Every structure is written in structure tokens, then in C-alpha cells.
Coordinates of N, CA and C in Angstrom, one line a residue:
Y1 N -24.3 -0.3 5.2 CA -23.5 -0.4 3.9 C -24.3 -1.3 2.9
S2 N -24.1 -0.9 1.7 CA -24.7 -1.7 0.6 C -24.1 -3.1 0.5
N3 N -23.0 -3.3 1.2 CA -22.4 -4.6 1.1 C -22.9 -5.6 2.1
G4 N -23.9 -5.2 2.8 CA -24.6 -6.1 3.8 C -24.0 -5.9 5.2
G5 N -23.2 -5.0 5.5 CA -22.7 -4.7 6.8 C -21.2 -4.8 7.0
F6 N -20.8 -4.6 8.2 CA -19.4 -4.7 8.4 C -18.9 -6.1 8.4
F7 N -17.6 -6.2 8.1 CA -17.0 -7.5 8.0 C -16.9 -8.1 9.4
T8 N -17.4 -9.4 9.6 CA -17.4 -9.9 10.9 C -16.6 -11.2 11.1
S9 N -16.2 -11.9 10.1 CA -15.4 -13.0 10.3 C -14.7 -13.4 9.0
P10 N -13.5 -14.0 9.1 CA -12.8 -14.5 7.9 C -13.6 -15.5 7.1
A11 N -14.4 -16.4 7.9 CA -15.2 -17.4 7.2 C -16.2 -16.7 6.3
K12 N -16.9 -15.7 6.8 CA -17.9 -15.0 6.0 C -17.3 -14.4 4.8
A13 N -16.1 -13.8 4.9 CA -15.5 -13.2 3.7 C -15.1 -14.2 2.7
S14 N -14.6 -15.4 3.2 CA -14.2 -16.4 2.2 C -15.3 -17.0 1.4
A15 N -16.6 -16.9 2.0 CA -17.7 -17.4 1.3 C -18.1 -16.5 0.1
N16 N -17.7 -15.2 0.2 CA -18.1 -14.3 -0.9 C -16.9 -13.8 -1.7
F17 N -15.7 -14.0 -1.2 CA -14.6 -13.3 -1.8 C -13.3 -14.1 -1.5
S18 N -12.5 -14.3 -2.5 CA -11.3 -14.9 -2.3 C -10.3 -14.0 -1.6
L19 N -9.7 -14.5 -0.5 CA -8.8 -13.6 0.3 C -7.6 -13.2 -0.5
T20 N -7.3 -13.8 -1.6 CA -6.1 -13.5 -2.4 C -6.5 -12.7 -3.7
T21 N -7.7 -12.3 -3.9 CA -8.2 -11.6 -5.1 C -7.4 -10.3 -5.3
Y22 N -7.1 -9.5 -4.3 CA -6.4 -8.3 -4.5 C -5.0 -8.2 -4.0
D23 N -4.5 -9.3 -3.6 CA -3.1 -9.4 -3.0 C -2.1 -8.7 -3.9
S24 N -2.1 -9.0 -5.1 CA -1.0 -8.4 -6.0 C -1.1 -6.9 -6.0
L25 N -2.3 -6.3 -6.0 CA -2.5 -4.9 -6.0 C -2.0 -4.3 -4.7
I26 N -2.4 -4.9 -3.6 CA -2.0 -4.5 -2.3 C -0.5 -4.5 -2.2
K27 N 0.1 -5.6 -2.6 CA 1.6 -5.7 -2.5 C 2.3 -4.6 -3.4
K28 N 1.7 -4.4 -4.6 CA 2.3 -3.5 -5.5 C 2.3 -2.0 -4.9
Y29 N 1.1 -1.6 -4.4 CA 1.0 -0.3 -3.9 C 1.7 -0.1 -2.5
H30 N 1.8 -1.2 -1.7 CA 2.5 -1.1 -0.5 C 4.0 -0.9 -0.8
K31 N 4.5 -1.7 -1.8 CA 5.9 -1.5 -2.2 C 6.2 -0.1 -2.7
M32 N 5.3 0.4 -3.5 CA 5.5 1.7 -4.1 C 5.5 2.8 -3.0
Y33 N 4.5 2.8 -2.1 CA 4.3 3.9 -1.2 C 5.0 3.7 0.2
F34 N 5.3 2.4 0.5 CA 6.0 2.2 1.8 C 7.4 1.7 1.7
T35 N 7.5 0.5 1.1 CA 8.8 -0.2 1.0 C 9.9 0.7 0.3
D36 N 9.5 1.2 -0.9 CA 10.4 1.9 -1.8 C 10.6 3.4 -1.4
D37 N 9.9 3.9 -0.4 CA 10.0 5.3 0.0 C 11.2 5.4 1.0
K38 N 12.3 5.8 0.5 CA 13.5 5.9 1.4 C 13.4 7.0 2.5
T39 N 12.5 7.9 2.3 CA 12.3 9.0 3.4 C 11.4 8.6 4.5
L40 N 10.7 7.5 4.3 CA 9.7 7.0 5.3 C 10.4 6.4 6.5
P41 N 10.0 6.8 7.7 CA 10.6 6.2 8.9 C 10.3 4.7 9.0
T42 N 11.2 4.0 9.6 CA 11.1 2.6 9.8 C 9.8 2.2 10.5
A43 N 9.5 3.0 11.5 CA 8.3 2.7 12.4 C 7.1 2.6 11.5
I44 N 7.0 3.5 10.5 CA 5.8 3.5 9.6 C 5.9 2.3 8.7
K45 N 7.0 2.0 8.2 CA 7.2 0.8 7.3 C 6.8 -0.5 8.0
T46 N 7.1 -0.6 9.2 CA 6.8 -1.9 9.9 C 5.4 -1.9 10.5
A47 N 4.8 -0.7 10.7 CA 3.5 -0.6 11.2 C 2.4 -0.9 10.2
I48 N 2.6 -0.4 9.0 CA 1.6 -0.5 7.9 C 2.0 -1.6 7.0
T49 N 1.6 -2.8 7.2 CA 2.1 -4.0 6.4 C 1.0 -4.3 5.3
P50 N 1.4 -5.0 4.3 CA 0.3 -5.5 3.3 C -0.8 -6.3 4.0
L51 N -0.5 -7.1 5.0 CA -1.5 -7.8 5.7 C -2.5 -6.9 6.4
L52 N -2.0 -5.9 7.1 CA -2.8 -4.9 7.8 C -3.7 -4.2 6.8
L53 N -3.1 -3.8 5.6 CA -3.9 -3.1 4.6 C -5.0 -4.0 4.1
K54 N -4.7 -5.3 3.9 CA -5.7 -6.2 3.4 C -6.8 -6.4 4.4
C55 N -6.5 -6.5 5.7 CA -7.5 -6.6 6.7 C -8.4 -5.4 6.8
Q56 N -7.7 -4.2 6.7 CA -8.5 -3.0 6.7 C -9.5 -2.9 5.5
M57 N -9.0 -3.3 4.4 CA -9.9 -3.3 3.2 C -11.1 -4.3 3.4
L58 N -10.8 -5.4 4.0 CA -11.9 -6.4 4.2 C -12.9 -5.9 5.3
K59 N -12.4 -5.2 6.3 CA -13.2 -4.6 7.3 C -14.1 -3.5 6.7
E60 N -13.5 -2.7 5.8 CA -14.3 -1.6 5.2 C -15.4 -2.1 4.3
S61 N -15.1 -3.0 3.5 CA -16.1 -3.4 2.4 C -16.4 -4.8 2.3
N62 N -15.9 -5.7 3.1 CA -16.1 -7.1 3.0 C -15.7 -7.6 1.6
G63 N -14.7 -6.9 1.0 CA -14.2 -7.4 -0.3 C -15.1 -7.0 -1.5
N64 N -16.1 -6.2 -1.2 CA -17.0 -5.8 -2.3 C -16.5 -4.5 -3.0
P65 N -16.1 -4.5 -4.2 CA -15.6 -3.3 -4.8 C -16.7 -2.3 -5.2
N66 N -17.9 -2.7 -5.1 CA -19.0 -1.8 -5.4 C -19.7 -1.3 -4.1
A67 N -19.2 -1.6 -3.0 CA -19.8 -1.2 -1.7 C -19.9 0.4 -1.6
I68 N -21.0 0.9 -1.2 CA -21.2 2.3 -1.0 C -21.9 2.5 0.4
S69 N -21.3 3.3 1.2 CA -21.8 3.5 2.6 C -22.9 4.6 2.5
P70 N -23.7 4.7 3.6 CA -24.7 5.8 3.6 C -24.0 7.2 3.5
A71 N -22.7 7.3 4.0 CA -22.0 8.6 3.9 C -21.4 8.9 2.5
G72 N -21.5 7.9 1.6 CA -21.0 8.1 0.3 C -19.6 7.5 0.1
A73 N -19.0 6.9 1.1 CA -17.7 6.2 0.9 C -18.0 5.1 -0.1
C74 N -17.0 4.8 -0.9 CA -17.2 3.8 -1.9 C -16.0 2.9 -2.1
G75 N -16.2 1.7 -2.7 CA -15.2 0.8 -3.1 C -14.6 0.0 -2.0
L76 N -13.5 -0.7 -2.3 CA -12.9 -1.6 -1.4 C -12.4 -1.0 -0.1
F77 N -11.8 0.2 -0.2 CA -11.3 0.9 1.0 C -12.3 1.9 1.5
Q78 N -13.5 2.0 1.0 CA -14.6 2.9 1.4 C -14.0 4.3 1.5
I79 N -13.6 4.8 0.3 CA -13.0 6.1 0.2 C -14.1 7.2 0.1
L80 N -14.0 8.2 0.9 CA -14.9 9.4 0.8 C -14.3 10.3 -0.3
N81 N -15.2 11.1 -0.9 CA -14.8 12.0 -1.9 C -13.7 13.0 -1.5
G82 N -13.8 13.5 -0.2 CA -12.8 14.4 0.3 C -11.4 13.8 0.3
A83 N -11.3 12.6 0.8 CA -10.0 11.9 0.9 C -9.5 11.6 -0.5
A84 N -10.3 11.2 -1.4 CA -9.9 10.9 -2.8 C -9.4 12.2 -3.4
Q85 N -10.1 13.3 -3.2 CA -9.7 14.6 -3.8 C -8.3 15.0 -3.2
D86 N -8.1 14.8 -1.9 CA -6.8 15.1 -1.2 C -5.7 14.4 -1.9
I87 N -6.0 13.1 -2.2 CA -4.9 12.2 -2.7 C -4.7 12.4 -4.2
K88 N -5.8 12.5 -5.0 CA -5.7 12.4 -6.5 C -6.1 13.7 -7.2
G89 N -6.6 14.7 -6.4 CA -7.0 15.9 -7.1 C -8.5 16.0 -7.4
P90 N -9.0 17.1 -7.9 CA -10.4 17.3 -8.0 C -11.1 16.3 -8.9
G91 N -10.5 15.8 -9.9 CA -11.1 14.8 -10.8 C -11.5 13.5 -10.1
A92 N -11.0 13.3 -8.9 CA -11.2 12.0 -8.2 C -12.5 11.9 -7.5
I93 N -13.3 13.0 -7.5 CA -14.5 13.0 -6.7 C -15.6 12.2 -7.3
A94 N -15.5 11.9 -8.6 CA -16.6 11.1 -9.2 C -16.5 9.6 -8.7
R95 N -17.7 9.1 -8.2 CA -17.7 7.8 -7.7 C -17.2 6.7 -8.7
N96 N -17.6 6.9 -10.0 CA -17.1 5.9 -10.9 C -15.6 5.9 -11.1
Y97 N -15.0 7.0 -10.8 CA -13.5 7.1 -10.8 C -12.9 6.2 -9.7
M98 N -13.5 6.2 -8.6 CA -12.9 5.6 -7.4 C -13.3 4.1 -7.3
N99 N -14.3 3.6 -8.0 CA -14.8 2.2 -7.8 C -13.8 1.2 -8.4
P100 N -13.2 1.4 -9.5 CA -12.3 0.3 -10.0 C -11.3 -0.2 -8.9
P101 N -11.2 -1.5 -8.6 CA -10.4 -1.9 -7.5 C -9.0 -1.4 -7.5
E102 N -8.3 -1.3 -8.7 CA -6.9 -0.8 -8.7 C -6.9 0.6 -8.2
V103 N -7.8 1.5 -8.7 CA -7.8 2.9 -8.3 C -8.1 3.0 -6.8
N104 N -9.1 2.3 -6.3 CA -9.5 2.4 -5.0 C -8.4 1.9 -4.0
I105 N -7.8 0.8 -4.4 CA -6.7 0.3 -3.5 C -5.5 1.3 -3.5
D106 N -5.2 1.9 -4.7 CA -4.1 2.9 -4.8 C -4.5 4.1 -3.8
I107 N -5.7 4.6 -3.9 CA -6.0 5.7 -3.1 C -6.1 5.3 -1.6
G108 N -6.6 4.2 -1.3 CA -6.7 3.7 0.1 C -5.4 3.5 0.7
I109 N -4.4 3.0 0.0 CA -3.1 2.8 0.5 C -2.3 4.1 0.7
Q110 N -2.5 5.0 -0.3 CA -1.9 6.4 -0.1 C -2.5 7.1 1.1
Y111 N -3.8 6.9 1.3 CA -4.5 7.6 2.4 C -3.9 7.0 3.7
M112 N -3.7 5.7 3.8 CA -3.2 5.1 5.0 C -1.7 5.6 5.2
K113 N -1.0 5.8 4.2 CA 0.4 6.3 4.3 C 0.3 7.8 4.9
R114 N -0.6 8.6 4.3 CA -0.7 10.0 4.8 C -1.1 10.0 6.3
L115 N -2.1 9.2 6.7 CA -2.5 9.1 8.1 C -1.4 8.7 9.0
S116 N -0.7 7.6 8.6 CA 0.4 7.1 9.4 C 1.5 8.1 9.6
K117 N 1.8 8.9 8.5 CA 2.8 10.0 8.7 C 2.3 11.1 9.6
Q118 N 1.0 11.4 9.5 CA 0.5 12.5 10.4 C 0.5 12.0 11.8
I119 N 0.2 10.8 12.1 CA 0.2 10.3 13.4 C 1.7 10.3 13.9
Y120 N 2.6 9.8 13.1 CA 4.0 9.7 13.5 C 4.5 11.1 13.8
N121 N 4.2 12.1 13.0 CA 4.7 13.4 13.2 C 4.0 14.1 14.4
S122 N 2.8 13.7 14.7 CA 2.1 14.3 15.8 C 2.7 13.9 17.2
C123 N 3.5 12.9 17.1 CA 4.2 12.4 18.4 C 5.4 13.3 18.7
S124 N 5.7 14.3 17.9 CA 6.8 15.3 18.1 C 8.1 14.6 18.5
G125 N 8.5 13.6 17.8 CA 9.8 13.0 18.1 C 9.8 12.0 19.3
A126 N 8.6 11.9 20.0 CA 8.5 10.8 21.0 C 8.5 9.5 20.4
A127 N 9.0 8.5 21.1 CA 9.0 7.1 20.6 C 7.6 6.6 20.5
I128 N 7.3 6.0 19.4 CA 6.0 5.3 19.2 C 6.2 3.9 18.6
T129 N 5.6 2.9 19.2 CA 5.8 1.6 18.7 C 5.1 1.4 17.4
S130 N 5.5 0.4 16.6 CA 4.8 0.1 15.4 C 3.4 -0.3 15.6
D131 N 3.1 -1.1 16.7 CA 1.8 -1.5 17.1 C 0.9 -0.3 17.4
D132 N 1.4 0.6 18.2 CA 0.6 1.8 18.5 C 0.3 2.7 17.3
L133 N 1.3 2.8 16.4 CA 1.2 3.5 15.2 C 0.1 2.9 14.3
A134 N 0.2 1.6 14.2 CA -0.9 0.9 13.4 C -2.3 1.1 13.9
K135 N -2.4 1.0 15.3 CA -3.7 1.1 15.9 C -4.2 2.6 15.7
E136 N -3.4 3.5 15.9 CA -3.8 4.9 15.8 C -4.1 5.3 14.4
T137 N -3.4 4.7 13.4 CA -3.7 5.0 12.0 C -5.0 4.4 11.7
L138 N -5.4 3.2 12.2 CA -6.7 2.6 11.9 C -7.8 3.5 12.6
L139 N -7.5 4.0 13.8 CA -8.5 4.9 14.4 C -8.7 6.1 13.6
A140 N -7.6 6.7 13.1 CA -7.7 7.9 12.2 C -8.5 7.6 10.9
Y141 N -8.3 6.4 10.4 CA -9.0 6.0 9.2 C -10.5 6.1 9.4
D142 N -10.9 5.6 10.6 CA -12.3 5.5 10.9 C -12.9 6.7 11.5
H143 N -12.1 7.5 12.3 CA -12.7 8.6 13.1 C -12.1 10.0 12.7
G144 N -11.2 10.0 11.8 CA -10.6 11.3 11.3 C -9.3 11.6 12.0
I145 N -8.4 12.1 11.3 CA -7.1 12.4 11.8 C -7.1 13.5 12.9
G146 N -8.0 14.5 12.7 CA -8.1 15.5 13.7 C -8.5 15.0 15.1
N147 N -9.5 14.1 15.1 CA -9.9 13.5 16.4 C -8.8 12.7 17.0
V148 N -8.0 11.9 16.3 CA -7.0 11.1 16.8 C -5.8 12.0 17.3
T149 N -5.3 12.9 16.5 CA -4.2 13.7 16.9 C -4.5 14.6 18.1
R150 N -5.8 15.0 18.2 CA -6.2 15.9 19.3 C -6.1 15.1 20.6
Y151 N -6.4 13.8 20.5 CA -6.5 13.0 21.7 C -5.4 12.0 21.9
I152 N -4.4 12.1 21.0 CA -3.4 11.0 20.9 C -2.6 10.8 22.2
K153 N -2.4 11.9 23.0 CA -1.6 11.7 24.2 C -2.5 11.7 25.5
T154 N -3.8 11.4 25.3 CA -4.7 11.2 26.4 C -5.4 9.9 26.4
A155 N -6.1 9.6 27.4 CA -6.9 8.4 27.5 C -8.2 8.5 26.7
K156 N -8.4 9.7 26.1 CA -9.7 9.9 25.5 C -9.9 9.1 24.2
L157 N -8.8 8.5 23.7 CA -8.9 7.6 22.6 C -9.9 6.4 22.9
R158 N -10.0 6.1 24.1 CA -10.8 4.9 24.5 C -12.3 5.1 24.2
H159 N -12.8 6.4 24.1 CA -14.2 6.6 23.8 C -14.5 6.3 22.3
L160 N -13.5 6.2 21.5 CA -13.8 6.0 20.1 C -14.1 4.5 19.8
T161 N -15.0 4.3 18.9 CA -15.3 2.9 18.6 C -14.0 2.1 18.2
P162 N -13.7 1.1 18.8 CA -12.4 0.4 18.6 C -12.5 -0.5 17.4
N163 N -12.7 0.0 16.2 CA -12.8 -0.8 15.0 C -11.5 -1.5 14.7
Y164 N -10.4 -1.0 15.3 CA -9.1 -1.7 15.1 C -9.1 -3.0 15.7
L165 N -10.0 -3.3 16.7 CA -10.1 -4.6 17.3 C -10.5 -5.6 16.3
Q166 N -11.3 -5.2 15.3 CA -11.7 -6.1 14.2 C -10.5 -6.5 13.4
I167 N -9.7 -5.5 13.1 CA -8.4 -5.7 12.4 C -7.5 -6.7 13.1
E168 N -7.4 -6.4 14.4 CA -6.5 -7.3 15.2 C -7.0 -8.7 15.2
Q169 N -8.4 -8.9 15.3 CA -8.9 -10.2 15.3 C -8.7 -10.9 13.9
L170 N -8.8 -10.1 12.8 CA -8.5 -10.7 11.5 C -7.1 -11.1 11.4
L171 N -6.2 -10.3 11.9 CA -4.8 -10.7 11.9 C -4.5 -11.9 12.7
L172 N -5.1 -12.0 13.9 CA -5.0 -13.2 14.7 C -5.6 -14.4 14.0
D173 N -6.8 -14.3 13.5 CA -7.4 -15.4 12.8 C -6.6 -15.9 11.6
S174 N -6.0 -14.9 10.9 CA -5.2 -15.2 9.7 C -3.9 -15.9 10.1
R175 N -3.4 -15.6 11.2 CA -2.2 -16.2 11.7 C -2.4 -17.6 12.2
I176 N -3.6 -17.9 12.6 CA -4.0 -19.2 13.2 C -4.2 -20.2 12.0
S177 N -4.9 -19.8 11.0 CA -5.2 -20.8 9.9 C -3.9 -21.2 9.2
A178 N -3.9 -22.4 8.8 CA -2.7 -23.0 8.1 C -2.4 -22.2 6.8
A179 N -3.4 -21.9 6.0 CA -3.2 -21.3 4.8 C -2.6 -19.9 5.0
S180 N -3.1 -19.2 6.0 CA -2.7 -17.8 6.2 C -1.3 -17.7 6.9
K181 N -0.9 -18.8 7.5 CA 0.4 -18.7 8.1 C 1.5 -18.5 7.0
K182 N 1.3 -19.2 5.9 CA 2.2 -19.0 4.8 C 2.1 -17.5 4.3
E183 N 0.9 -17.1 4.1 CA 0.6 -15.7 3.7 C 1.2 -14.7 4.6
A184 N 1.0 -14.9 5.9 CA 1.6 -13.9 6.9 C 3.1 -13.8 6.7
S185 N 3.8 -14.9 6.5 CA 5.2 -14.9 6.3 C 5.6 -14.2 5.0
E186 N 4.7 -14.3 4.0 CA 5.0 -13.6 2.7 C 4.9 -12.1 2.9
Y187 N 4.0 -11.7 3.8 CA 3.7 -10.3 4.1 C 4.7 -9.7 5.1
A188 N 5.5 -10.5 5.8 CA 6.3 -10.0 6.8 C 7.3 -9.0 6.2
P189 N 7.6 -7.9 7.0 CA 8.5 -6.9 6.5 C 9.9 -7.5 6.2
T190 N 10.5 -7.0 5.2 CA 11.8 -7.5 4.8 C 12.9 -6.6 5.3

């Protein structure tokens, strides 16, 4: 990645990026697409939290709004043209359209919502925990929804690169630090 690599630690991120820089945008779009959506199942609302979205964004771009991957994914959420086009229509495929942080966060959060709904629906009414839904949504973000839904009921998910472990470590680290304890409580589902 042009941002110097994958996100590896909260300390590294804080050296280059304020962890609160995009909080208001993440909260705004989470509220719009998750909290305020009365048709969304509770499992999805509790699985995809603002803190999870923030950690996903940091893992994708290390907080660099100008990051571009070798595959052409760009911005904070490393959005590919196809995903942007699915969310926003044909005009969204221009990289300069997706780079502004507000647009990229908007598209990234809508994409996470779409993936979480597809994962939830692929369970065909079977109970799924919020933790499993969050993990499988993160896997779908990294490896494609088709790969995850195809293998969702098998142990074959284990062969996929477990990038969600980076997210879990970020969440754990953020809960341990004194500053982030307050932040985690602010992000707790209401």
C-alpha cells in the first residue's frame, strides 16, 4: 500500500494520525445507516459498532485518506471501484470522487452494512451471534462476500487470512488504554 503497509499497532497509528480525527463522521454515518434504520435486525446493529468501523478503517489505510492499494482500492476504507459503483452508482468510479474522507467513510460504512446484511441473510434464519456476524463481515470485506457466504457453514473459513484478528487486537488494545476506555463507552450500543 502507498500508506506504508498494513496497520500494525495503535501506537504506530497515533504517531501519524489522531485516533479521533474521523470520529464524528463515523458516528454520523453509523447512526444514519445502522442506528436509525428501523428495519435492520438487532444482531446487525450490535455487531457493527462505530468502534469496529473505526478499527476497520485504521486497518485498511492506517488513517491515510490518500492511501491507494496495488489493486486500486483507495481512501480511508480502501474502497474498490466496483464497491463504490454498487453503493453510489457509475459516477463513483473516479478515484478523486472516493478520496475525500467524508465520501470514503460514507461509502465504507454503507458497504459494511450491505455485507453484514448479506451475511445475516445467508444464515437462513439460523441464530448468529453479533461477534460471529462482525467477524464474518470483516472477512467478507477482505475476501469478498461470495467467498464467505459459500463457506459460512463450514470450517473452510479458517483458510482465509484472519485480518479480523487485527481488528480484535485493536479493539482489545483500545479497551485497555485509559483514554480509549471512555471512547469505548461512548461507542457502546444504546
